[in-house]
Amino acid sequence: MNLVQLARATLAAFGFAAIAASAGAQGFPDKPIRIVVPYPPGGSADSIARQLGVQLTNSLKQQVIVDNKPGGNSVIAAQSVANAPGDGYTLLISDPTALAINPSLFRKLPYDPVKDFEPVGLVARFTFVLLVNSASPIRSVKDFVEAARARPGKMNYGSAGTGTPVQLATEIFKDLTHVDLTHVPYKGAAPAVNDLMANQIDAMFTDLASGFPFIQSGKVRALVITNAQRVPALPDVPTLAESGYPGFKLGGWYGISAPKKTPAAVIATLNTAIRNAVASQPLNGWISGQNFEPAATTPAEFAEIVRRDGQQWGDTVRRLDIKID
């Protein structure tokens, strides 16, 4: 075979591959889709995945299955998706931990958040809220800071685990207010909230959706939110800026990613389905009702969010010398 024949054969092979990929994308989906969740059932990520799955099942005409793979600070779930075929049938729902925080926490990750994933789109955003036990005499950030400064290192705080967004939010808060608190990590937010209600820990940050039922029931007290503005669900709870710390705003998100090399046409199909689902009344209303913010994006917009947050969270991790291994 001469060079001309070889070139023609190569082009033909590429053309056939492109046609095959296009045909596969056009038939997508033709079997169930799996959304892998890095946390146990019952948490925010799990709840959003299940509600989103219902809408995607209806629109894509294929069952969407939620697969919980907790552990390893989201590493187990993220690695399993990174190693899955790039065909659109295995997806990851994540908060900033897996894609934006872990690269700075671990010396070596078994996946690369950029090279191993294709961004599909954002689903929701969330804000953090600082909680204390309802019986606590602390009723404001000012009270909290004064109490912590009076007993350096004696007050503690719970979190969903080292390196999670809520733990980093507390470390940023400590740095901002110049207080010394002792970290008590838990395997998830639920046991930490339980210990807060039992007065076993002094305080904790959590996402508003997870904390709101306990605030509403009067079992815990909300001191402050990290949003730029007050939220309708807690109109009497001030922002950190209103509490004397202007310019401070912190939040998180939940987004969907696919393994690398997932065809662009499949990503487009999934993104359109997710954007339509988030805009639909059933899911939009549920997300808002759970005190998240509906937030659909394009794949490119989600990629930029991950890149930007990776820089910001990474700077925080390095500056505060937070380590997980």
XYZ file of C-alpha atoms in Angstrom:
325
model
C 0.000 0.000 0.000
C 1.477 3.354 -1.018
C 1.215 6.600 0.976
C -1.816 7.860 -0.955
C -3.668 4.595 -0.406
C -2.678 4.599 3.268
C -3.940 8.160 3.694
C -7.224 7.297 2.017
C -7.637 4.225 4.182
C -6.896 6.239 7.324
C -9.408 8.947 6.395
C -11.982 6.310 5.612
C -11.419 4.695 9.009
C -11.820 8.031 10.785
C -14.933 8.749 8.739
C -16.443 5.397 9.638
C -15.652 5.954 13.317
C -17.276 9.393 13.224
C -20.389 7.999 11.533
C -20.579 5.177 14.054
C -20.196 7.606 16.965
C -22.850 9.868 15.492
C -25.205 6.955 14.989
C -24.625 5.827 18.573
C -25.323 9.332 19.842
C -28.514 9.563 17.783
C -29.769 6.376 19.409
C -28.909 7.598 22.898
C -30.199 6.510 25.298
C -31.262 2.960 24.571
C -30.666 1.501 28.042
C -30.804 2.673 31.698
C -28.575 5.527 32.873
C -26.784 5.410 36.215
C -26.078 8.490 38.377
C -23.322 7.781 40.912
C -23.618 9.676 44.210
C -20.525 10.117 46.444
C -22.627 10.156 49.638
C -25.017 7.804 51.475
C -28.762 7.772 50.756
C -30.790 10.552 52.336
C -28.345 13.424 51.902
C -28.663 16.454 49.658
C -26.729 15.003 46.704
C -28.735 11.782 46.881
C -32.063 13.625 47.074
C -31.240 15.864 44.110
C -30.034 12.894 42.065
C -33.271 11.006 42.727
C -35.510 13.957 41.903
C -33.499 14.702 38.764
C -33.624 11.011 37.848
C -37.409 11.022 37.869
C -37.527 13.911 35.388
C -34.812 12.443 33.161
C -36.572 9.074 33.127
C -39.696 10.810 31.821
C -37.920 12.906 29.194
C -35.309 10.408 27.960
C -37.675 7.412 28.111
C -35.080 5.314 29.896
C -34.836 4.480 33.581
C -32.326 6.552 35.556
C -30.827 4.626 38.481
C -29.140 6.235 41.489
C -26.051 4.377 42.703
C -24.616 5.477 46.073
C -20.854 5.004 46.439
C -19.878 6.907 49.615
C -16.414 7.098 51.096
C -12.942 8.449 50.527
C -14.054 12.087 50.457
C -15.894 11.445 47.172
C -12.871 9.654 45.666
C -14.557 6.239 45.417
C -17.501 7.558 43.416
C -15.432 9.856 41.222
C -12.907 7.135 40.390
C -15.652 4.670 39.480
C -17.152 7.153 37.004
C -13.747 8.167 35.621
C -13.086 4.488 34.861
C -16.503 3.897 33.266
C -17.009 3.807 29.484
C -17.478 7.224 27.892
C -20.925 6.490 26.538
C -23.200 8.663 28.683
C -24.692 5.788 30.657
C -22.650 6.437 33.814
C -22.755 9.917 35.328
C -21.424 11.574 38.484
C -23.346 14.050 40.586
C -20.942 16.003 42.776
C -20.537 19.024 44.962
C -17.189 20.894 44.781
C -15.428 18.142 46.772
C -14.703 15.642 43.992
C -13.728 18.080 41.238
C -12.637 21.363 42.850
C -11.365 20.525 46.364
C -9.797 17.051 46.320
C -6.988 17.973 43.884
C -5.564 20.275 46.569
C -6.238 17.958 49.518
C -4.639 14.777 48.189
C -1.025 14.357 47.180
C -2.150 11.891 44.533
C -5.672 11.279 43.233
C -6.653 8.181 41.225
C -8.442 10.486 38.769
C -7.939 13.881 37.153
C -10.946 16.230 37.469
C -10.193 17.820 34.086
C -8.671 15.026 32.006
C -11.019 12.250 33.170
C -14.395 14.009 33.015
C -16.657 15.819 30.595
C -18.793 18.521 32.257
C -22.492 18.120 31.522
C -24.127 20.856 33.556
C -25.016 22.366 36.892
C -28.260 21.449 38.663
C -28.384 23.537 41.842
C -26.454 25.883 44.106
C -26.504 26.093 47.896
C -25.456 28.390 50.706
C -24.029 27.541 54.135
C -25.526 28.312 57.532
C -23.808 28.352 60.946
C -25.749 26.422 63.596
C -25.620 26.101 67.367
C -27.795 24.125 69.763
C -31.112 25.857 70.474
C -30.295 25.883 74.205
C -27.005 27.698 73.620
C -26.733 31.234 75.013
C -25.012 32.211 71.744
C -27.462 34.155 69.569
C -25.266 35.957 67.045
C -21.919 35.787 65.283
C -20.698 38.456 67.699
C -21.635 36.220 70.656
C -19.992 33.242 68.976
C -16.720 35.043 68.291
C -16.556 36.436 71.814
C -17.208 32.985 73.340
C -14.603 31.333 71.144
C -11.973 33.964 71.865
C -12.620 33.608 75.579
C -11.799 29.884 75.360
C -9.242 29.371 72.571
C -9.337 25.802 71.268
C -11.987 24.722 73.777
C -15.018 25.170 71.543
C -15.426 22.608 68.807
C -17.259 22.264 65.525
C -18.576 19.294 63.610
C -18.432 18.649 59.888
C -19.362 16.060 57.282
C -15.670 15.151 57.104
C -12.219 16.613 56.559
C -11.977 18.426 53.268
C -15.712 18.710 52.676
C -17.074 22.127 51.711
C -18.662 22.649 55.125
C -15.379 21.931 56.913
C -13.522 24.320 54.650
C -16.262 26.908 55.168
C -15.629 26.689 58.912
C -11.878 26.984 58.456
C -12.402 30.091 56.332
C -14.726 31.440 59.029
C -12.069 30.740 61.690
C -9.468 32.590 59.667
C -11.837 35.478 58.998
C -12.868 35.932 62.634
C -9.509 34.962 64.219
C -10.962 32.256 66.463
C -9.521 28.881 67.443
C -11.993 25.980 67.157
C -11.342 22.240 67.351
C -12.543 20.150 64.409
C -14.640 17.029 65.029
C -15.101 15.215 61.682
C -18.062 12.905 61.085
C -18.965 10.482 58.315
C -21.599 12.754 56.850
C -23.636 15.752 57.939
C -26.487 13.788 59.564
C -24.508 12.373 62.533
C -22.906 15.770 63.092
C -26.315 17.466 63.250
C -27.509 14.751 65.624
C -24.617 15.449 67.980
C -25.231 19.183 67.726
C -28.845 18.650 68.787
C -27.584 16.429 71.626
C -25.203 19.231 72.686
C -22.150 17.030 72.069
C -20.546 19.631 69.803
C -20.728 23.416 69.990
C -21.428 24.422 66.410
C -21.298 23.461 62.763
C -21.728 24.848 59.281
C -23.993 22.904 56.972
C -25.793 23.557 53.729
C -29.093 25.332 54.285
C -31.155 22.497 52.809
C -29.768 19.983 55.326
C -30.056 22.311 58.291
C -33.411 23.939 57.597
C -35.721 21.202 58.986
C -33.897 21.334 62.325
C -33.927 25.132 62.367
C -37.645 25.075 61.614
C -38.318 22.561 64.393
C -36.427 24.720 66.900
C -33.809 22.065 67.675
C -30.928 24.221 66.442
C -30.411 27.969 66.014
C -29.103 29.600 62.839
C -26.629 32.398 63.489
C -25.598 33.484 60.013
C -25.663 32.514 56.333
C -22.800 32.784 53.853
C -24.977 34.067 51.015
C -24.566 37.579 49.622
C -28.173 38.378 50.570
C -30.602 37.046 53.141
C -32.651 34.072 52.005
C -36.470 33.981 52.029
C -36.546 30.812 54.153
C -34.649 32.572 56.985
C -35.510 36.257 56.683
C -34.299 37.033 60.215
C -30.882 35.382 59.821
C -28.214 37.896 58.744
C -25.425 37.435 56.246
C -21.793 37.501 57.342
C -21.451 40.882 55.659
C -24.274 42.208 57.834
C -22.581 40.648 60.857
C -19.435 42.716 60.432
C -17.496 40.748 57.833
C -18.124 42.500 54.511
C -17.115 40.915 51.252
C -17.491 37.364 52.529
C -19.640 35.106 50.363
C -19.370 31.346 50.135
C -21.494 28.636 48.600
C -21.463 25.358 46.741
C -23.181 23.513 43.921
C -24.278 20.160 42.581
C -23.429 19.295 38.994
C -23.394 16.370 36.593
C -20.258 15.052 34.852
C -19.611 12.176 32.451
C -16.466 10.137 31.740
C -13.987 11.593 29.261
C -14.524 10.797 25.583
C -18.294 10.772 25.966
C -19.487 11.925 22.508
C -20.348 15.608 22.228
C -23.789 14.727 20.874
C -24.497 12.620 23.977
C -23.310 15.425 26.261
C -25.607 17.810 24.381
C -28.557 15.441 24.773
C -27.937 15.078 28.508
C -27.401 18.804 28.999
C -30.635 19.665 27.200
C -32.538 17.107 29.271
C -31.049 18.435 32.524
C -31.701 22.080 31.642
C -35.303 21.263 30.741
C -35.702 19.265 33.956
C -34.344 22.085 36.137
C -36.644 24.560 34.377
C -39.694 22.313 34.780
C -42.082 23.040 37.612
C -41.754 19.657 39.358
C -37.984 19.830 39.781
C -37.620 23.610 39.923
C -40.269 23.793 42.614
C -38.731 20.923 44.570
C -35.214 22.415 44.429
C -36.462 25.818 45.593
C -38.651 24.212 48.242
C -35.611 22.414 49.663
C -33.756 25.739 49.936
C -31.402 25.134 47.032
C -31.178 27.490 44.075
C -32.062 25.977 40.677
C -29.058 26.611 38.453
C -28.834 24.970 35.034
C -25.784 25.744 32.860
C -24.134 24.762 29.611
C -21.233 22.276 29.751
C -18.775 25.124 29.078
C -20.211 27.213 31.904
C -19.974 24.280 34.306
C -16.361 23.652 33.235
C -15.523 27.277 34.038
C -17.192 27.002 37.457
C -15.102 23.914 38.277
C -11.913 25.641 37.072
C -12.586 28.832 39.019
C -13.671 27.054 42.208
C -10.701 24.720 41.955
C -8.423 27.754 42.116
C -10.338 29.375 44.972
C -10.709 26.257 47.118
C -7.133 25.263 46.311
C -5.842 28.635 47.489
C -7.809 28.184 50.724
C -6.522 24.657 51.324
C -2.916 25.705 50.762
C -3.147 28.949 52.730
C -4.736 27.257 55.751
C -2.537 24.157 55.358
C -5.438 21.689 55.381
C -4.378 18.111 54.647
C -6.193 14.817 54.297
C -3.304 12.444 53.497
